[in-house]
Amino acid sequence: MNGLLSLEQALDLLDSQLPLPEGNHIECLNLTHAQHRILAEDVISPINVPSFDNSAMDGYAVRLADLKNSLTLSVAGKSFAGQPFEQEWPAQSVVRIMTGAMIPAGTDAVVMQEEVTINPDGTVSFKALPKANSNIRRIGEDVKQGEVILKKGAKLTALSLPLLASLGIEQVKVFPRLKVAILSTGDELVPVGQPLQTGQIYDTNRFAVKLMLEKLDCEILDFGILPDDEAQFEQTFLAAQTQADLVITSGGVSVGEADFTKTVLEKIGQINFWKLAIKPGKPFAFGKLPQAWFCGLPGNPVSALVTFYQLVQPIIKKLQGHTDWKKPQKITALTTTDLKKAPGRLDFQRGFYSVNEQGQTVVQSVGFQGSHMFSAFVASNCFIVLERERGNVSAGETVTIEPFSDLLG
Ligand code: AMP
Ligand code: MG
């Protein structure tokens, strides 16, 4: 091959080099402030769910022995959700019961109200003997007391947090938010809001990175735009790494005359890997400064976003303590367009996927695939991942896609 590191090799290196968060900085948060945070310990259920046997239907709680004597029985009373039946339950009677209400002691089954006839004298007639245990939700059927309900390293979401609330858990122990310093490099860069002079361009990357970091629940330290000046790179990298866990730069990471990122990283820290066999995004630097990790994104906005998605995202997740960090969602789809591809690098082309009338997942290229062409990216909703040794792809062939709306949607 071309001697470049594959994405899998890079991810394996990251896995072995990046530590899990330290246990001595754990925060205890109320559930209402814990969305998107990562659990620092297993959560054990303090209760059974359901915490008592209850009815799955509106109907009648019955004892089979009574029904074996007669299929017409009187009604002894009611059990409503939150208002259990607590009287004596005489022989040859049933208890009117609502969904979620506590099952009276001795109940064998609940019969749906739609299946009974209410007689003018108030008695209730059943058509047949119900099956024992029908329509009863048993104690602990959903969650058992003492069971590990969420594991350390799980991300707390709009799904898992309500589960914790349903168990009466008020607080959770989570890892601290990751502090990430960001900066863009390049003499040509101008912040949005300023007029462009000849040869200048607007700084896209710092804004894009900031938005993605917000989605990843990071604390952001913005170090602005750096001119292509080696001394300023050194000074700013050093300042950033004292305040942040991770420093992310963009631009200046290639081999041009004004590309100081690598030189400075080598001087004040170390480079762990640099060139990857992916397209776009061949120049991507991962390394370490004295007190923080370092990611140098390529300058082209498309390359910067792709490498952020494929590499920085897993780095952040691992540093956050998120255990599920290495599994991007991959789907197989049929391409409806030809795809140009040269063997040698793993390609992340931009595509738009959908499900056609036959129920097949199909994907089409969104056109311009140049790493400097950002506008086509916006029309896409997935990466078309073309294997390293693959050549041109024809319409009708199967490809792997990676929907990216979790971070870019
Ligand atoms: P570089 O890696 O610094 O050589 O940059 C590669 C290309 O990306 C050049 O065309 C730069 O002008 C462009 N570029 C670098 N940084 C940014 C940025 N923050 N926003 C938009 N384009 C950039
Ligand atoms: Mg540059």
CSV table of C-alpha atoms and ligand atoms in Angstrom, one decimal:
chain,number,residue,atom,x,y,z
A,1,MET,CA,0.0,0.0,0.0
A,2,ASN,CA,1.0,3.6,0.1
A,3,GLY,CA,2.4,3.5,3.6
A,4,LEU,CA,-0.4,5.6,5.0
A,5,LEU,CA,-2.1,4.6,8.2
A,6,SER,CA,-5.6,3.1,7.7
A,7,LEU,CA,-8.6,4.5,9.6
A,8,GLU,CA,-8.9,1.3,11.6
A,9,GLN,CA,-5.2,1.4,12.6
A,10,ALA,CA,-5.7,5.0,13.7
A,11,LEU,CA,-8.7,4.2,15.7
A,12,ASP,CA,-6.9,1.2,17.4
A,13,LEU,CA,-4.0,3.5,18.2
A,14,LEU,CA,-6.4,6.0,19.7
A,15,ASP,CA,-8.1,3.3,21.8
A,16,SER,CA,-4.7,2.2,23.2
A,17,GLN,CA,-3.3,5.7,23.8
A,18,LEU,CA,-6.3,7.6,25.1
A,19,PRO,CA,-7.1,7.2,28.8
A,20,LEU,CA,-10.5,6.9,30.3
A,21,PRO,CA,-11.5,9.9,32.5
A,22,GLU,CA,-10.1,9.8,36.0
A,23,GLY,CA,-12.4,8.8,38.8
A,24,ASN,CA,-11.4,11.7,41.1
A,25,HIS,CA,-13.3,14.4,39.1
A,26,ILE,CA,-16.7,12.8,39.2
A,27,GLU,CA,-19.7,15.2,39.4
A,28,CYS,CA,-23.0,14.4,41.1
A,29,LEU,CA,-25.8,16.0,39.1
A,30,ASN,CA,-29.6,16.2,39.4
A,31,LEU,CA,-31.2,14.4,36.5
A,32,THR,CA,-32.6,17.6,35.1
A,33,HIS,CA,-29.0,18.8,34.4
A,34,ALA,CA,-27.5,15.5,33.2
A,35,GLN,CA,-28.7,15.2,29.6
A,36,HIS,CA,-25.8,14.2,27.2
A,37,ARG,CA,-23.4,13.6,30.2
A,38,ILE,CA,-21.6,10.2,30.6
A,39,LEU,CA,-22.3,8.0,33.6
A,40,ALA,CA,-19.3,7.6,35.8
A,41,GLU,CA,-20.7,4.5,37.6
A,42,ASP,CA,-23.2,1.7,37.1
A,43,VAL,CA,-26.8,2.7,38.1
A,44,ILE,CA,-28.5,0.1,40.2
A,45,SER,CA,-32.3,0.1,40.4
A,46,PRO,CA,-33.5,0.8,44.0
A,47,ILE,CA,-37.0,-0.6,43.3
A,48,ASN,CA,-38.9,-3.2,41.3
A,49,VAL,CA,-40.9,-2.0,38.3
A,50,PRO,CA,-43.7,-2.5,38.4
A,51,SER,CA,-43.4,-2.2,42.2
A,52,PHE,CA,-46.6,-4.1,42.7
A,53,ASP,CA,-48.8,-6.5,40.6
A,54,ASN,CA,-51.2,-4.4,38.6
A,55,SER,CA,-53.8,-4.6,35.9
A,56,ALA,CA,-52.8,-4.2,32.2
A,57,MET,CA,-56.5,-3.5,31.3
A,58,ASP,CA,-59.7,-1.9,32.3
A,59,GLY,CA,-61.9,-4.8,33.4
A,60,TYR,CA,-62.5,-7.2,36.3
A,61,ALA,CA,-60.2,-9.0,38.7
A,62,VAL,CA,-61.4,-12.5,39.1
A,63,ARG,CA,-60.6,-15.7,41.0
A,64,LEU,CA,-60.9,-18.8,38.8
A,65,ALA,CA,-62.4,-20.9,41.6
A,66,ASP,CA,-65.4,-18.5,41.7
A,67,LEU,CA,-65.9,-18.7,38.0
A,68,LYS,CA,-65.8,-22.5,38.0
A,69,ASN,CA,-68.9,-22.3,40.2
A,70,SER,CA,-70.7,-19.7,38.1
A,71,LEU,CA,-69.9,-17.5,35.1
A,72,THR,CA,-72.1,-14.7,36.6
A,73,LEU,CA,-70.7,-13.0,39.7
A,74,SER,CA,-71.4,-9.9,41.7
A,75,VAL,CA,-69.0,-6.9,42.0
A,76,ALA,CA,-67.4,-6.5,45.5
A,77,GLY,CA,-65.8,-3.1,44.9
A,78,LYS,CA,-63.3,-1.2,42.8
A,79,SER,CA,-59.5,-0.9,42.5
A,80,PHE,CA,-58.4,2.3,40.7
A,81,ALA,CA,-54.8,3.4,39.9
A,82,GLY,CA,-53.6,5.0,43.1
A,83,GLN,CA,-56.7,3.8,45.0
A,84,PRO,CA,-56.4,0.1,45.8
A,85,PHE,CA,-59.3,-2.2,46.8
A,86,GLU,CA,-58.7,-2.8,50.5
A,87,GLN,CA,-62.0,-4.4,51.7
A,88,GLU,CA,-62.9,-8.0,52.2
A,89,TRP,CA,-63.4,-9.9,48.9
A,90,PRO,CA,-66.4,-12.2,49.4
A,91,ALA,CA,-66.7,-15.5,47.6
A,92,GLN,CA,-68.5,-15.5,44.2
A,93,SER,CA,-67.6,-11.9,43.4
A,94,VAL,CA,-65.2,-9.9,41.2
A,95,VAL,CA,-63.4,-6.6,41.7
A,96,ARG,CA,-63.8,-3.8,39.1
A,97,ILE,CA,-60.3,-2.8,38.1
A,98,MET,CA,-58.6,-0.1,36.0
A,99,THR,CA,-55.3,-0.2,34.1
A,100,GLY,CA,-52.4,0.3,36.5
A,101,ALA,CA,-54.5,-0.4,39.6
A,102,MET,CA,-53.2,-2.8,42.2
A,103,ILE,CA,-54.3,-6.4,41.8
A,104,PRO,CA,-56.3,-7.4,44.9
A,105,ALA,CA,-54.8,-10.3,46.8
A,106,GLY,CA,-56.0,-13.7,45.4
A,107,THR,CA,-56.6,-12.4,41.9
A,108,ASP,CA,-55.9,-15.1,39.2
A,109,ALA,CA,-56.6,-13.0,36.1
A,110,VAL,CA,-58.1,-9.8,34.8
A,111,VAL,CA,-60.8,-10.0,32.2
A,112,MET,CA,-61.1,-7.1,29.8
A,113,GLN,CA,-64.4,-5.1,30.2
A,114,GLU,CA,-65.1,-5.6,26.5
A,115,GLU,CA,-65.5,-9.3,27.1
A,116,VAL,CA,-68.1,-9.2,29.8
A,117,THR,CA,-71.9,-8.4,30.0
A,118,ILE,CA,-73.1,-6.2,32.7
A,119,ASN,CA,-76.6,-7.4,33.8
A,120,PRO,CA,-79.4,-5.1,34.9
A,121,ASP,CA,-79.0,-6.3,38.5
A,122,GLY,CA,-75.4,-5.2,38.5
A,123,THR,CA,-73.9,-8.7,38.3
A,124,VAL,CA,-71.3,-9.4,35.6
A,125,SER,CA,-71.4,-12.4,33.2
A,126,PHE,CA,-68.3,-13.9,31.7
A,127,LYS,CA,-68.2,-15.9,28.5
A,128,ALA,CA,-65.6,-18.4,29.5
A,129,LEU,CA,-62.9,-19.1,32.1
A,130,PRO,CA,-59.9,-16.8,31.4
A,131,LYS,CA,-56.4,-18.0,31.3
A,132,ALA,CA,-54.6,-17.8,34.7
A,133,ASN,CA,-52.4,-14.7,34.9
A,134,SER,CA,-53.9,-13.0,31.9
A,135,ASN,CA,-53.7,-9.2,31.9
A,136,ILE,CA,-51.6,-9.0,35.0
A,137,ARG,CA,-48.4,-7.1,35.1
A,138,ARG,CA,-46.2,-8.7,37.7
A,139,ILE,CA,-43.9,-7.0,40.2
A,140,GLY,CA,-40.3,-6.6,38.8
A,141,GLU,CA,-41.4,-7.7,35.3
A,142,ASP,CA,-39.8,-4.6,33.7
A,143,VAL,CA,-36.9,-3.9,36.1
A,144,LYS,CA,-35.7,-5.9,39.1
A,145,GLN,CA,-34.6,-4.2,42.3
A,146,GLY,CA,-30.8,-4.4,42.5
A,147,GLU,CA,-30.4,-4.9,38.7
A,148,VAL,CA,-27.8,-2.8,36.8
A,149,ILE,CA,-30.0,-0.6,34.7
A,150,LEU,CA,-27.4,1.6,33.0
A,151,LYS,CA,-23.7,0.9,32.8
A,152,LYS,CA,-20.8,3.2,33.5
A,153,GLY,CA,-19.9,4.9,30.2
A,154,ALA,CA,-23.5,5.2,29.0
A,155,LYS,CA,-24.6,8.5,27.6
A,156,LEU,CA,-27.6,10.0,29.4
A,157,THR,CA,-30.3,10.8,26.9
A,158,ALA,CA,-34.0,11.7,26.6
A,159,LEU,CA,-34.7,8.0,26.7
A,160,SER,CA,-32.4,6.8,29.6
A,161,LEU,CA,-33.0,9.8,31.9
A,162,PRO,CA,-36.8,9.3,32.1
A,163,LEU,CA,-36.1,5.6,32.9
A,164,LEU,CA,-34.0,6.7,35.9
A,165,ALA,CA,-36.8,9.1,36.9
A,166,SER,CA,-39.2,6.2,36.8
A,167,LEU,CA,-37.0,4.4,39.3
A,168,GLY,CA,-37.1,7.4,41.7
A,169,ILE,CA,-33.4,8.2,41.1
A,170,GLU,CA,-32.8,11.9,41.6
A,171,GLN,CA,-29.1,12.2,41.1
A,172,VAL,CA,-26.4,10.6,38.9
A,173,LYS,CA,-22.6,10.5,39.0
A,174,VAL,CA,-21.1,11.7,35.7
A,175,PHE,CA,-17.7,12.4,34.3
A,176,PRO,CA,-16.8,16.1,33.9
A,177,ARG,CA,-17.4,17.9,30.6
A,178,LEU,CA,-14.4,17.8,28.4
A,179,LYS,CA,-12.7,21.2,27.9
A,180,VAL,CA,-11.8,21.7,24.3
A,181,ALA,CA,-9.7,24.7,22.9
A,182,ILE,CA,-10.3,25.6,19.3
A,183,LEU,CA,-8.4,27.8,16.8
A,184,SER,CA,-8.1,28.3,13.1
A,185,THR,CA,-4.8,29.1,11.4
A,186,GLY,CA,-4.1,31.0,8.2
A,187,ASP,CA,-3.1,34.5,7.2
A,188,GLU,CA,-6.0,34.5,4.7
A,189,LEU,CA,-8.7,34.0,7.3
A,190,VAL,CA,-11.1,36.7,8.4
A,191,PRO,CA,-13.9,36.3,11.0
A,192,VAL,CA,-17.4,36.6,9.7
A,193,GLY,CA,-18.6,40.2,9.9
A,194,GLN,CA,-15.5,41.8,8.5
A,195,PRO,CA,-15.2,42.7,4.8
A,196,LEU,CA,-12.9,40.5,2.7
A,197,GLN,CA,-9.7,42.0,1.2
A,198,THR,CA,-8.1,40.5,-1.9
A,199,GLY,CA,-7.0,36.9,-1.2
A,200,GLN,CA,-8.9,36.6,2.0
A,201,ILE,CA,-11.6,34.1,3.0
A,202,TYR,CA,-14.0,33.6,5.8
A,203,ASP,CA,-13.1,31.3,8.7
A,204,THR,CA,-15.6,28.4,8.3
A,205,ASN,CA,-13.8,25.7,10.3
A,206,ARG,CA,-13.8,27.2,13.8
A,207,PHE,CA,-17.6,27.8,13.6
A,208,ALA,CA,-18.2,24.3,12.3
A,209,VAL,CA,-16.1,22.7,15.0
A,210,LYS,CA,-17.8,24.8,17.6
A,211,LEU,CA,-21.2,23.6,16.5
A,212,MET,CA,-20.1,19.9,16.6
A,213,LEU,CA,-18.5,20.4,20.0
A,214,GLU,CA,-21.7,21.8,21.3
A,215,LYS,CA,-23.5,18.7,20.1
A,216,LEU,CA,-20.9,16.5,21.8
A,217,ASP,CA,-21.5,18.4,25.1
A,218,CYS,CA,-18.0,19.9,25.4
A,219,GLU,CA,-16.9,23.1,27.1
A,220,ILE,CA,-15.4,25.3,24.4
A,221,LEU,CA,-12.5,27.6,24.7
A,222,ASP,CA,-12.2,29.8,21.6
A,223,PHE,CA,-8.7,30.9,20.8
A,224,GLY,CA,-9.7,32.6,17.5
A,225,ILE,CA,-7.6,32.9,14.3
A,226,LEU,CA,-3.8,32.6,14.3
A,227,PRO,CA,-1.7,34.1,11.5
A,228,ASP,CA,0.8,31.8,9.9
A,229,ASP,CA,3.6,32.6,12.3
A,230,GLU,CA,5.5,29.8,14.0
A,231,ALA,CA,6.2,31.8,17.2
A,232,GLN,CA,2.5,32.6,17.6
A,233,PHE,CA,1.5,29.0,17.0
A,234,GLU,CA,3.9,27.9,19.8
A,235,GLN,CA,2.7,30.6,22.2
A,236,THR,CA,-1.0,29.9,21.6
A,237,PHE,CA,-0.8,26.1,21.6
A,238,LEU,CA,1.1,26.4,24.9
A,239,ALA,CA,-1.5,28.7,26.4
A,240,ALA,CA,-4.5,26.6,25.1
A,241,GLN,CA,-3.2,23.3,26.5
A,242,THR,CA,-2.9,24.6,30.1
A,243,GLN,CA,-6.7,25.3,30.0
A,244,ALA,CA,-8.0,22.5,27.9
A,245,ASP,CA,-8.1,18.7,27.8
A,246,LEU,CA,-7.9,18.7,24.0
A,247,VAL,CA,-6.7,21.4,21.6
A,248,ILE,CA,-8.2,21.4,18.0
A,249,THR,CA,-6.7,23.5,15.3
A,250,SER,CA,-7.4,23.7,11.6
A,251,GLY,CA,-5.2,24.4,8.7
A,252,GLY,CA,-1.4,24.5,8.4
A,253,VAL,CA,-1.1,20.8,8.9
A,254,SER,CA,0.1,19.9,5.4
A,255,VAL,CA,3.6,20.3,4.0
A,256,GLY,CA,3.4,23.8,2.6
A,257,GLU,CA,5.9,26.5,3.5
A,258,ALA,CA,3.4,28.1,5.9
A,259,ASP,CA,2.3,24.9,7.5
A,260,PHE,CA,3.6,25.2,11.0
A,261,THR,CA,1.2,23.0,12.9
A,262,LYS,CA,3.3,19.8,12.6
A,263,THR,CA,6.6,21.6,13.3
A,264,VAL,CA,5.3,23.2,16.5
A,265,LEU,CA,3.6,20.1,17.7
A,266,GLU,CA,6.8,18.2,17.2
A,267,LYS,CA,8.8,20.9,19.0
A,268,ILE,CA,6.6,21.3,22.1
A,269,GLY,CA,4.8,18.0,22.2
A,270,GLN,CA,4.7,14.9,20.1
A,271,ILE,CA,3.0,13.6,17.0
A,272,ASN,CA,1.4,10.2,17.4
A,273,PHE,CA,0.2,9.9,13.8
A,274,TRP,CA,-0.1,12.3,11.0
A,275,LYS,CA,-1.0,11.0,7.5
A,276,LEU,CA,-4.0,8.8,7.0
A,277,ALA,CA,-5.2,6.8,4.0
A,278,ILE,CA,-8.6,8.6,3.9
A,279,LYS,CA,-10.1,11.0,1.4
A,280,PRO,CA,-10.7,13.7,2.1
A,281,GLY,CA,-8.5,14.4,5.1
A,282,LYS,CA,-5.1,12.9,4.4
A,283,PRO,CA,-3.2,15.4,6.5
A,284,PHE,CA,-4.7,15.0,10.0
A,285,ALA,CA,-2.4,15.3,13.0
A,286,PHE,CA,-3.0,13.6,16.3
A,287,GLY,CA,-0.6,14.1,19.1
A,288,LYS,CA,0.0,15.3,22.6
A,289,LEU,CA,1.0,18.6,24.1
A,290,PRO,CA,2.5,18.6,27.6
A,291,GLN,CA,-0.9,18.9,29.3
A,292,ALA,CA,-3.5,18.2,26.6
A,293,TRP,CA,-4.3,16.0,23.6
A,294,PHE,CA,-4.0,17.6,20.2
A,295,CYS,CA,-5.9,17.3,16.9
A,296,GLY,CA,-4.8,19.2,13.8
A,297,LEU,CA,-7.6,19.3,11.2
A,298,PRO,CA,-6.9,20.0,7.5
A,299,GLY,CA,-7.8,23.5,6.4
A,300,ASN,CA,-10.3,22.6,3.6
A,301,PRO,CA,-13.7,22.8,5.3
A,302,VAL,CA,-15.0,19.5,3.8
A,303,SER,CA,-11.8,17.7,5.0
A,304,ALA,CA,-12.0,19.4,8.4
A,305,LEU,CA,-15.6,18.2,8.9
A,306,VAL,CA,-14.9,14.7,7.7
A,307,THR,CA,-11.8,14.2,9.9
A,308,PHE,CA,-13.7,15.7,12.8
A,309,TYR,CA,-16.5,13.3,12.3
A,310,GLN,CA,-14.3,10.2,11.7
A,311,LEU,CA,-11.5,10.9,14.2
A,312,VAL,CA,-12.0,13.8,16.6
A,313,GLN,CA,-15.5,12.5,17.5
A,314,PRO,CA,-14.2,9.1,18.7
A,315,ILE,CA,-11.3,10.9,20.5
A,316,ILE,CA,-13.7,13.1,22.3
A,317,LYS,CA,-16.0,10.2,23.2
A,318,LYS,CA,-13.2,8.1,24.5
A,319,LEU,CA,-11.9,11.0,26.6
A,320,GLN,CA,-15.4,11.6,27.9
A,321,GLY,CA,-15.6,8.1,29.1
A,322,HIS,CA,-18.3,7.1,26.6
A,323,THR,CA,-17.9,3.4,26.1
A,324,ASP,CA,-19.8,3.2,22.8
A,325,TRP,CA,-17.4,5.4,20.9
A,326,LYS,CA,-16.1,3.1,18.2
A,327,LYS,CA,-19.3,2.1,16.4
A,328,PRO,CA,-20.5,4.4,13.7
A,329,GLN,CA,-23.9,3.4,12.3
A,330,LYS,CA,-23.3,1.7,8.9
A,331,ILE,CA,-26.0,0.8,6.4
A,332,THR,CA,-25.8,-1.0,3.1
A,333,ALA,CA,-27.4,0.8,0.2
A,334,LEU,CA,-27.6,0.7,-3.6
A,335,THR,CA,-26.0,3.6,-5.3
A,336,THR,CA,-28.2,5.1,-8.1
A,337,THR,CA,-25.3,7.2,-9.4
A,338,ASP,CA,-21.8,6.2,-10.7
A,339,LEU,CA,-19.1,7.1,-8.2
A,340,LYS,CA,-15.6,8.1,-9.2
A,341,LYS,CA,-13.0,6.5,-7.0
A,342,ALA,CA,-9.2,5.7,-7.2
A,343,PRO,CA,-7.9,2.8,-5.2
A,344,GLY,CA,-5.5,3.7,-2.3
A,345,ARG,CA,-7.5,5.6,0.2
A,346,LEU,CA,-10.8,5.1,2.1
A,347,ASP,CA,-13.2,7.5,0.6
A,348,PHE,CA,-15.9,9.4,2.4
A,349,GLN,CA,-18.0,10.8,-0.4
A,350,ARG,CA,-21.0,12.9,0.3
A,351,GLY,CA,-24.4,11.3,-0.5
A,352,PHE,CA,-28.1,11.6,0.0
A,353,TYR,CA,-29.8,8.4,1.1
A,354,SER,CA,-33.5,7.5,1.1
A,355,VAL,CA,-35.8,4.5,0.9
A,356,ASN,CA,-37.3,3.9,-2.5
A,357,GLU,CA,-40.8,2.6,-3.3
A,358,GLN,CA,-39.6,-1.0,-3.3
A,359,GLY,CA,-38.3,-0.5,0.3
A,360,GLN,CA,-34.7,-0.5,-0.7
A,361,THR,CA,-32.2,1.9,0.8
A,362,VAL,CA,-30.7,3.9,-2.1
A,363,VAL,CA,-28.0,6.6,-2.1
A,364,GLN,CA,-26.9,9.1,-4.7
A,365,SER,CA,-23.9,11.2,-4.9
A,366,VAL,CA,-24.5,14.9,-4.2
A,367,GLY,CA,-22.2,15.9,-7.0
A,368,PHE,CA,-19.1,17.9,-6.5
A,369,GLN,CA,-16.7,15.9,-4.3
A,370,GLY,CA,-13.8,18.3,-4.2
A,371,SER,CA,-12.6,18.9,-0.6
A,372,HIS,CA,-12.8,22.6,-1.1
A,373,MET,CA,-16.5,22.4,-2.2
A,374,PHE,CA,-18.6,22.9,0.8
A,375,SER,CA,-21.9,23.7,-0.7
A,376,ALA,CA,-22.6,20.2,-2.0
A,377,PHE,CA,-22.0,18.8,1.5
A,378,VAL,CA,-25.1,20.7,2.7
A,379,ALA,CA,-27.3,18.7,0.3
A,380,SER,CA,-26.0,15.4,1.8
A,381,ASN,CA,-27.2,13.3,4.7
A,382,CYS,CA,-24.6,10.6,4.8
A,383,PHE,CA,-21.1,9.6,3.9
A,384,ILE,CA,-20.7,7.0,1.1
A,385,VAL,CA,-17.9,4.9,2.5
A,386,LEU,CA,-15.8,3.4,-0.3
A,387,GLU,CA,-13.3,0.8,0.7
A,388,ARG,CA,-9.6,1.6,0.4
A,389,GLU,CA,-8.8,-0.7,-2.6
A,390,ARG,CA,-12.1,-0.1,-4.4
A,391,GLY,CA,-12.0,1.6,-7.8
A,392,ASN,CA,-14.9,3.3,-9.7
A,393,VAL,CA,-18.4,2.2,-8.6
A,394,SER,CA,-21.2,1.9,-11.1
A,395,ALA,CA,-24.9,2.7,-10.5
A,396,GLY,CA,-26.6,-0.4,-9.1
A,397,GLU,CA,-23.7,-1.6,-7.0
A,398,THR,CA,-23.9,-2.0,-3.3
A,399,VAL,CA,-22.1,0.5,-1.0
A,400,THR,CA,-21.8,1.2,2.7
A,401,ILE,CA,-23.2,4.4,4.0
A,402,GLU,CA,-22.9,6.2,7.3
A,403,PRO,CA,-25.8,8.6,8.1
A,404,PHE,CA,-24.3,11.6,10.0
A,405,SER,CA,-27.3,13.6,11.2
A,406,ASP,CA,-26.4,12.7,14.8
A,407,LEU,CA,-23.6,15.3,14.6
A,408,LEU,CA,-24.2,17.3,11.4
A,409,GLY,CA,-28.0,17.2,11.1
B,1,AMP,P1,-4.0,24.7,4.8
B,1,AMP,O1,-4.2,23.3,5.3
B,1,AMP,O2,-3.8,25.7,5.8
B,1,AMP,O3,-3.0,24.7,3.7
B,1,AMP,O4,-5.4,25.1,4.1
B,1,AMP,C1,-6.0,24.3,3.1
B,1,AMP,C2,-7.1,25.1,2.4
B,1,AMP,O5,-8.1,25.3,3.4
B,1,AMP,C3,-6.7,26.5,2.0
B,1,AMP,O6,-7.4,26.8,0.8
B,1,AMP,C4,-7.2,27.4,3.1
B,1,AMP,O7,-7.4,28.7,2.7
B,1,AMP,C5,-8.4,26.7,3.5
B,1,AMP,N1,-8.7,27.0,4.9
B,1,AMP,C6,-7.9,26.9,5.9
B,1,AMP,N2,-8.5,27.2,7.1
B,1,AMP,C7,-9.8,27.5,6.8
B,1,AMP,C8,-10.9,27.9,7.6
B,1,AMP,N3,-10.8,28.0,8.9
B,1,AMP,N4,-12.0,28.1,7.0
B,1,AMP,C9,-12.1,28.0,5.6
B,1,AMP,N5,-11.1,27.6,4.9
B,1,AMP,C10,-9.9,27.3,5.4
B,2,MG,MG,-3.0,27.5,6.0
